[in-house]
Amino acid sequence: MSRETYSRLEARGFWALAFLGAAVALAGFLAAHAMETSGHVITGMNNQVVWGVPHVFAIFMIVAASGVLNVASIGSVFGHAVYKARAPLSGLLCLALLSGGLFVLMLDLGRPERVVVAATHYNFRSVFAWNVFLYSGMFTIVAVYLWTLMERRMAPWSKPAGLAAFVWRIILTSGTGSIFAFLVARQAYGTALLIPMFLAMSFAWGLAAFLVVQSTMYAWNGLALPADIQRRMRNLLALFVVTVLFLVAALHLVNGYFAKNLAFERFILADGGVYPVLFWGAYVVAGSLVPLALIWRPGSTARDLVVAALLVIAGAFALLYVFIVGGQAWPLDIFPGYTTSSTFGDGAIASYAPSLPEVLLGVGGLAVAFLITVVGVRALRFLPQDDLPAAPAAAPAGR
Amino acid sequence: MSRVDQGRRQILAWGAAMAGVALAPGVTLFDLAHGRAPTEPASSKVRWGMLVDLNKCASDCDACVSACDKENGLPTEKTATSAQWIRKVELKDMRGQVRSLPMMCQHCAEPPCVDVCPTGASFKRADGIVLVDRHTCIGCRYCMMACPYKARSFVHEPTTGQRPEVPRGKGCVESCTLCVHRIDRGGIPACVEACAATGRQAILFGNLNDPESEIAKRVASYATTAVRADLRLDPGVRYVGL
């Protein structure tokens, strides 16, 4: 594919979108400022649910950032030309989502102005500290990878750079899963299964995010996604969605077998109010089964694929909400065998209702990712086009 | 004696007097400190711990909680967002028998909060006291996710009524310091003192590493329980009658 064949967004539309993104990002920033000034008391978080909606947004974006790079990996590492044409867009989306996720994660800190402390003081026993390195490393590697993809002279380096990005993002998502896997205290977490589960989630959510952006860009330019590419990406999304469902089912089945975890599983899956509704209704049915039906139904259209991808993303938020908030709402089993009560919520299910500032912060993070994507697509050539012959300079891609 | 020499003598005398004035408070403090000198680091020869006797702890008594709040300038109103360094937990067993115990940071030998802290703000002193460095805590709350005892609080609101010896700050995580400011002066934690003042003496404080200390003798001779012993965190707070 020739670089000259990429298209650009129209100027007026670009400015409108950029302004919208910047305005929402600014609203998120101001919400974070209010949280910093007044304290987290203005959020729904408390001493039992210490991570709330901002973490749901941040972790979604960080996990999806890694997965969205899958498209590039299949192109560069495994040499599929169709995916290689999409590698630059995949890299851009990775940087955009990672920036959005970190925007939320940093601004949700109790002391966001101390982010420099986090960058200069490291406790290497902490999974969180590893993640700081993994995030900054990801930015560097993906930036170099994008350079090799977009600068003709660097093209021979695109395969090694792609391989480095592939390995790094697997480690990065393992690190994100490990944040929860390494928690000994809470019944919802503390299992190595979370690492492959997070990897599968990243594949599904990243591809869904990619499909939404890709179809928007194609529609914007009045183009249609070639049927063959549609079919491949549709099947890939279905495979990832099924994998996540399988791992989520395995987690709950094994957990539910342990008598000590039975009450917790019943809470999450049956009688925990909003959590089972989100789990079954929003994640399993709307976020997994309906997308699979849309993908596999006879005569599935391009529009079906976009709706499926959007539903997968909505389901991701529901699953993360249940996993993060629901997992904390259930009280710690500090005294097994006893019924407990105290002024500090012992033995009681914690209530959590997200407040406007924290929702705005989360949405602000999405806006940051959106803004970076819009500006990136405008400034550089990211739109994939497959219906043209490969340019002679295009590196050793293709099967 | 020349006039210059006299002048020198006077300067020396004034200097000595001023040095005396400057040093006196330090010397007095040193004298007051029966524990260790301010310049002497905490030693791993000491492991501070507490032994709580549930048979002596009354359900309707919260003297330890009030004393902690007062000593550390904590809010007295107990809400889902207020800092609670120590709390009374009521336990009901399968027979319906009710008991009560104070729950606070267990000052683990293997503290998960220290392992997970990204900046190293959560740390364990050589003498076993687990603390938060308020200068490097970024307020990520990962330690609160990791603590199996729910011992930590996040400061959700602006702080008021702070005590000079116990700095606190909105946006940081905090927990029981074992009244480290008292221990370093040779004193005992406020909750232990308050419990003793009620006449119950349910909390015994001391050096677990000293075989001659009362706490070490009792831990050696009575059945004591570490909460969540299955996690093998080796807490410095033990319970009798649990």
mmCIF file of C-alpha atoms in Angstrom, chain B residues 18-240:
data_model
loop_
_atom_site.group_PDB
_atom_site.id
_atom_site.type_symbol
_atom_site.label_atom_id
_atom_site.label_comp_id
_atom_site.label_asym_id
_atom_site.label_seq_id
_atom_site.Cartn_x
_atom_site.Cartn_y
_atom_site.Cartn_z
ATOM 1 C CA MET B 18 24.419 30.212 74.346
ATOM 2 C CA ALA B 19 25.513 26.676 73.537
ATOM 3 C CA GLY B 20 24.176 25.663 76.947
ATOM 4 C CA VAL B 21 20.816 27.269 76.239
ATOM 5 C CA ALA B 22 20.696 25.651 72.820
ATOM 6 C CA LEU B 23 21.608 22.209 74.076
ATOM 7 C CA ALA B 24 19.593 22.206 77.290
ATOM 8 C CA PRO B 25 16.220 21.245 75.763
ATOM 9 C CA GLY B 26 17.877 18.465 73.836
ATOM 10 C CA VAL B 27 19.613 17.167 76.933
ATOM 11 C CA THR B 28 16.338 17.352 78.855
ATOM 12 C CA LEU B 29 14.545 15.490 76.084
ATOM 13 C CA PHE B 30 17.300 12.906 76.021
ATOM 14 C CA ASP B 31 16.807 12.495 79.732
ATOM 15 C CA LEU B 32 13.058 12.157 79.310
ATOM 16 C CA ALA B 33 13.478 9.568 76.623
ATOM 17 C CA HIS B 34 13.704 6.311 78.454
ATOM 18 C CA GLY B 35 13.466 4.402 75.170
ATOM 19 C CA ARG B 36 16.239 5.354 72.833
ATOM 20 C CA ALA B 37 18.162 8.486 71.886
ATOM 21 C CA PRO B 38 16.599 10.523 69.080
ATOM 22 C CA THR B 39 19.648 9.909 66.925
ATOM 23 C CA GLU B 40 19.699 6.190 67.555
ATOM 24 C CA PRO B 41 17.906 4.209 64.842
ATOM 25 C CA ALA B 42 15.142 1.735 65.649
ATOM 26 C CA SER B 43 16.672 -1.672 66.281
ATOM 27 C CA SER B 44 15.592 -5.078 65.060
ATOM 28 C CA LYS B 45 16.521 -6.402 68.503
ATOM 29 C CA VAL B 46 13.127 -5.030 69.487
ATOM 30 C CA ARG B 47 9.796 -6.180 68.028
ATOM 31 C CA TRP B 48 6.960 -4.152 69.429
ATOM 32 C CA GLY B 49 3.723 -6.027 69.794
ATOM 33 C CA MET B 50 0.406 -6.171 71.588
ATOM 34 C CA LEU B 51 -1.530 -8.969 73.201
ATOM 35 C CA VAL B 52 -5.287 -8.434 73.451
ATOM 36 C CA ASP B 53 -7.214 -10.536 75.959
ATOM 37 C CA LEU B 54 -10.806 -10.951 74.775
ATOM 38 C CA ASN B 55 -11.850 -12.243 78.170
ATOM 39 C CA LYS B 56 -11.144 -8.798 79.600
ATOM 40 C CA CYS B 57 -12.447 -6.720 76.680
ATOM 41 C CA ALA B 58 -16.017 -5.509 77.231
ATOM 42 C CA SER B 59 -18.450 -5.058 74.339
ATOM 43 C CA ASP B 60 -19.724 -1.754 75.655
ATOM 44 C CA CYS B 61 -16.267 -0.250 76.178
ATOM 45 C CA ASP B 62 -14.526 1.795 73.517
ATOM 46 C CA ALA B 63 -11.949 3.544 75.668
ATOM 47 C CA CYS B 64 -9.169 2.453 73.305
ATOM 48 C CA VAL B 65 -10.954 3.973 70.293
ATOM 49 C CA SER B 66 -11.606 7.323 72.019
ATOM 50 C CA ALA B 67 -8.025 7.476 73.293
ATOM 51 C CA CYS B 68 -6.664 6.804 69.784
ATOM 52 C CA ASP B 69 -8.889 9.488 68.254
ATOM 53 C CA LYS B 70 -7.759 12.013 70.851
ATOM 54 C CA GLU B 71 -4.080 11.111 70.719
ATOM 55 C CA ASN B 72 -3.875 11.210 66.940
ATOM 56 C CA GLY B 73 -6.338 14.018 66.225
ATOM 57 C CA LEU B 74 -8.740 11.750 64.339
ATOM 58 C CA PRO B 75 -12.381 12.593 63.636
ATOM 59 C CA THR B 76 -14.718 11.266 66.319
ATOM 60 C CA GLU B 77 -17.648 10.897 63.937
ATOM 61 C CA LYS B 78 -17.587 7.413 62.417
ATOM 62 C CA THR B 79 -18.638 7.356 58.762
ATOM 63 C CA ALA B 80 -17.769 5.273 55.701
ATOM 64 C CA THR B 81 -15.174 7.871 54.719
ATOM 65 C CA SER B 82 -13.730 8.845 58.113
ATOM 66 C CA ALA B 83 -10.327 7.614 59.235
ATOM 67 C CA GLN B 84 -10.564 4.877 61.852
ATOM 68 C CA TRP B 85 -7.206 3.636 63.055
ATOM 69 C CA ILE B 86 -8.723 1.351 65.656
ATOM 70 C CA ARG B 87 -12.262 -0.018 65.860
ATOM 71 C CA LYS B 88 -14.203 -2.348 68.063
ATOM 72 C CA VAL B 89 -15.383 -5.399 66.137
ATOM 73 C CA GLU B 90 -18.246 -7.442 67.547
ATOM 74 C CA LEU B 91 -17.988 -11.164 66.828
ATOM 75 C CA LYS B 92 -20.891 -13.545 67.048
ATOM 76 C CA ASP B 93 -20.094 -17.242 66.805
ATOM 77 C CA MET B 94 -22.396 -20.041 65.636
ATOM 78 C CA ARG B 95 -23.747 -20.523 69.167
ATOM 79 C CA GLY B 96 -24.730 -16.879 69.315
ATOM 80 C CA GLN B 97 -22.047 -16.009 71.822
ATOM 81 C CA VAL B 98 -20.904 -12.416 71.358
ATOM 82 C CA ARG B 99 -17.413 -11.122 71.925
ATOM 83 C CA SER B 100 -15.719 -7.863 71.168
ATOM 84 C CA LEU B 101 -12.174 -6.960 70.262
ATOM 85 C CA PRO B 102 -10.160 -3.950 69.138
ATOM 86 C CA MET B 103 -8.910 -4.213 65.549
ATOM 87 C CA MET B 104 -6.101 -2.076 64.208
ATOM 88 C CA CYS B 105 -2.984 -2.388 62.044
ATOM 89 C CA GLN B 106 -1.522 -5.755 63.020
ATOM 90 C CA HIS B 107 2.040 -4.597 62.299
ATOM 91 C CA CYS B 108 2.828 -7.721 60.292
ATOM 92 C CA ALA B 109 6.355 -9.029 59.920
ATOM 93 C CA GLU B 110 5.434 -9.696 56.256
ATOM 94 C CA PRO B 111 3.137 -6.748 55.539
ATOM 95 C CA PRO B 112 1.329 -6.926 52.164
ATOM 96 C CA CYS B 113 0.805 -3.145 52.293
ATOM 97 C CA VAL B 114 4.579 -2.637 52.211
ATOM 98 C CA ASP B 115 5.001 -5.074 49.310
ATOM 99 C CA VAL B 116 2.408 -3.422 47.103
ATOM 100 C CA CYS B 117 3.242 0.250 47.759
ATOM 101 C CA PRO B 118 4.657 1.592 44.468
ATOM 102 C CA THR B 119 6.734 4.384 46.009
ATOM 103 C CA GLY B 120 7.892 2.666 49.184
ATOM 104 C CA ALA B 121 5.822 5.069 51.315
ATOM 105 C CA SER B 122 4.474 2.079 53.243
ATOM 106 C CA PHE B 123 7.377 0.750 55.216
ATOM 107 C CA LYS B 124 8.250 -1.373 58.213
ATOM 108 C CA ARG B 125 10.624 -0.022 60.795
ATOM 109 C CA ALA B 126 13.390 -2.242 62.151
ATOM 110 C CA ASP B 127 11.424 -2.600 65.395
ATOM 111 C CA GLY B 128 8.406 -3.992 63.518
ATOM 112 C CA ILE B 129 6.212 -0.891 63.395
ATOM 113 C CA VAL B 130 4.486 -0.495 60.013
ATOM 114 C CA LEU B 131 4.120 3.149 59.001
ATOM 115 C CA VAL B 132 3.232 5.383 56.040
ATOM 116 C CA ASP B 133 5.675 8.092 54.966
ATOM 117 C CA ARG B 134 3.333 11.037 54.387
ATOM 118 C CA HIS B 135 5.841 12.678 52.074
ATOM 119 C CA THR B 136 5.918 9.869 49.529
ATOM 120 C CA CYS B 137 2.368 8.487 49.763
ATOM 121 C CA ILE B 138 0.658 9.350 46.467
ATOM 122 C CA GLY B 139 -2.769 8.186 47.622
ATOM 123 C CA CYS B 140 -3.136 5.252 45.192
ATOM 124 C CA ARG B 141 -4.887 3.119 47.869
ATOM 125 C CA TYR B 142 -3.293 -0.105 46.651
ATOM 126 C CA CYS B 143 -2.236 -0.839 50.241
ATOM 127 C CA MET B 144 -5.895 -0.665 51.282
ATOM 128 C CA MET B 145 -6.714 -3.249 48.631
ATOM 129 C CA ALA B 146 -3.904 -5.456 49.918
ATOM 130 C CA CYS B 147 -4.448 -5.261 53.692
ATOM 131 C CA PRO B 148 -6.316 -8.350 54.932
ATOM 132 C CA TYR B 149 -7.328 -6.580 58.163
ATOM 133 C CA LYS B 150 -8.964 -3.484 56.670
ATOM 134 C CA ALA B 151 -6.639 -1.560 58.922
ATOM 135 C CA ARG B 152 -6.004 1.402 56.671
ATOM 136 C CA SER B 153 -7.977 4.564 56.050
ATOM 137 C CA PHE B 154 -7.806 7.028 53.208
ATOM 138 C CA VAL B 155 -8.119 10.666 54.230
ATOM 139 C CA HIS B 156 -11.174 11.661 52.199
ATOM 140 C CA GLU B 157 -11.773 15.051 53.803
ATOM 141 C CA PRO B 158 -9.594 18.076 54.622
ATOM 142 C CA THR B 159 -8.040 17.508 58.042
ATOM 143 C CA THR B 160 -8.773 19.589 61.127
ATOM 144 C CA GLY B 161 -7.432 19.537 64.658
ATOM 145 C CA GLN B 162 -4.122 17.937 63.751
ATOM 146 C CA ARG B 163 -1.659 17.079 66.507
ATOM 147 C CA PRO B 164 1.909 18.337 65.993
ATOM 148 C CA GLU B 165 3.329 14.874 66.628
ATOM 149 C CA VAL B 166 0.919 13.147 64.265
ATOM 150 C CA PRO B 167 0.937 14.818 60.859
ATOM 151 C CA ARG B 168 -2.036 13.874 58.688
ATOM 152 C CA GLY B 169 -3.063 15.005 55.233
ATOM 153 C CA LYS B 170 -5.973 14.771 52.850
ATOM 154 C CA GLY B 171 -5.312 12.388 49.978
ATOM 155 C CA CYS B 172 -2.926 10.092 51.875
ATOM 156 C CA VAL B 173 -3.454 6.682 53.425
ATOM 157 C CA GLU B 174 -2.872 6.217 57.135
ATOM 158 C CA SER B 175 -3.248 3.643 59.871
ATOM 159 C CA CYS B 176 -2.313 2.855 63.466
ATOM 160 C CA THR B 177 1.288 3.916 64.113
ATOM 161 C CA LEU B 178 1.376 2.021 67.419
ATOM 162 C CA CYS B 179 1.763 5.582 68.785
ATOM 163 C CA VAL B 180 5.324 5.571 67.511
ATOM 164 C CA HIS B 181 5.839 9.097 68.854
ATOM 165 C CA ARG B 182 5.132 7.804 72.355
ATOM 166 C CA ILE B 183 7.198 4.642 71.932
ATOM 167 C CA ASP B 184 10.218 6.645 70.817
ATOM 168 C CA ARG B 185 9.974 8.607 74.051
ATOM 169 C CA GLY B 186 9.769 5.403 76.048
ATOM 170 C CA GLY B 187 5.988 5.545 76.411
ATOM 171 C CA ILE B 188 3.196 3.124 75.537
ATOM 172 C CA PRO B 189 0.401 3.441 72.940
ATOM 173 C CA ALA B 190 -2.588 5.579 73.951
ATOM 174 C CA CYS B 191 -5.062 2.690 73.544
ATOM 175 C CA VAL B 192 -3.055 0.488 75.924
ATOM 176 C CA GLU B 193 -2.898 3.281 78.477
ATOM 177 C CA ALA B 194 -6.635 4.004 78.186
ATOM 178 C CA CYS B 195 -7.544 0.330 78.505
ATOM 179 C CA ALA B 196 -5.413 0.065 81.638
ATOM 180 C CA ALA B 197 -7.093 3.175 83.058
ATOM 181 C CA THR B 198 -10.497 1.460 82.847
ATOM 182 C CA GLY B 199 -9.083 -1.266 85.084
ATOM 183 C CA ARG B 200 -9.616 -3.970 82.455
ATOM 184 C CA GLN B 201 -6.058 -4.154 81.210
ATOM 185 C CA ALA B 202 -7.125 -6.113 78.168
ATOM 186 C CA ILE B 203 -4.211 -4.887 76.020
ATOM 187 C CA LEU B 204 -0.643 -5.723 76.930
ATOM 188 C CA PHE B 205 2.131 -3.903 75.091
ATOM 189 C CA GLY B 206 5.787 -4.858 74.940
ATOM 190 C CA ASN B 207 8.823 -6.238 73.183
ATOM 191 C CA LEU B 208 8.087 -9.643 71.684
ATOM 192 C CA ASN B 209 11.799 -10.224 71.128
ATOM 193 C CA ASP B 210 12.697 -9.902 74.823
ATOM 194 C CA PRO B 211 12.091 -13.295 76.484
ATOM 195 C CA GLU B 212 11.927 -11.572 79.883
ATOM 196 C CA SER B 213 9.118 -9.184 78.853
ATOM 197 C CA GLU B 214 5.615 -9.851 80.155
ATOM 198 C CA ILE B 215 4.183 -10.062 76.620
ATOM 199 C CA ALA B 216 6.798 -12.566 75.439
ATOM 200 C CA LYS B 217 6.216 -14.729 78.529
ATOM 201 C CA ARG B 218 2.456 -14.740 78.009
ATOM 202 C CA VAL B 219 2.752 -15.481 74.295
ATOM 203 C CA ALA B 220 5.063 -18.370 75.247
ATOM 204 C CA SER B 221 2.754 -19.803 77.908
ATOM 205 C CA TYR B 222 -0.822 -19.164 76.687
ATOM 206 C CA ALA B 223 -2.634 -20.076 73.488
ATOM 207 C CA THR B 224 -2.714 -16.895 71.432
ATOM 208 C CA THR B 225 -4.202 -16.300 67.998
ATOM 209 C CA ALA B 226 -2.927 -14.345 65.040
ATOM 210 C CA VAL B 227 -5.867 -13.082 62.979
ATOM 211 C CA ARG B 228 -5.857 -14.658 59.498
ATOM 212 C CA ALA B 229 -3.012 -16.919 60.593
ATOM 213 C CA ASP B 230 -3.520 -18.813 57.311
ATOM 214 C CA LEU B 231 -1.890 -15.940 55.452
ATOM 215 C CA ARG B 232 1.340 -16.352 57.489
ATOM 216 C CA LEU B 233 1.915 -12.634 57.794
ATOM 217 C CA ASP B 234 3.231 -12.981 61.360
ATOM 218 C CA PRO B 235 1.320 -10.059 62.891
ATOM 219 C CA GLY B 236 2.727 -8.230 65.903
ATOM 220 C CA VAL B 237 -0.754 -8.041 67.454
ATOM 221 C CA ARG B 238 -2.015 -11.263 69.024
ATOM 222 C CA TYR B 239 -5.285 -12.193 70.679
ATOM 223 C CA VAL B 240 -6.145 -14.414 73.647
#
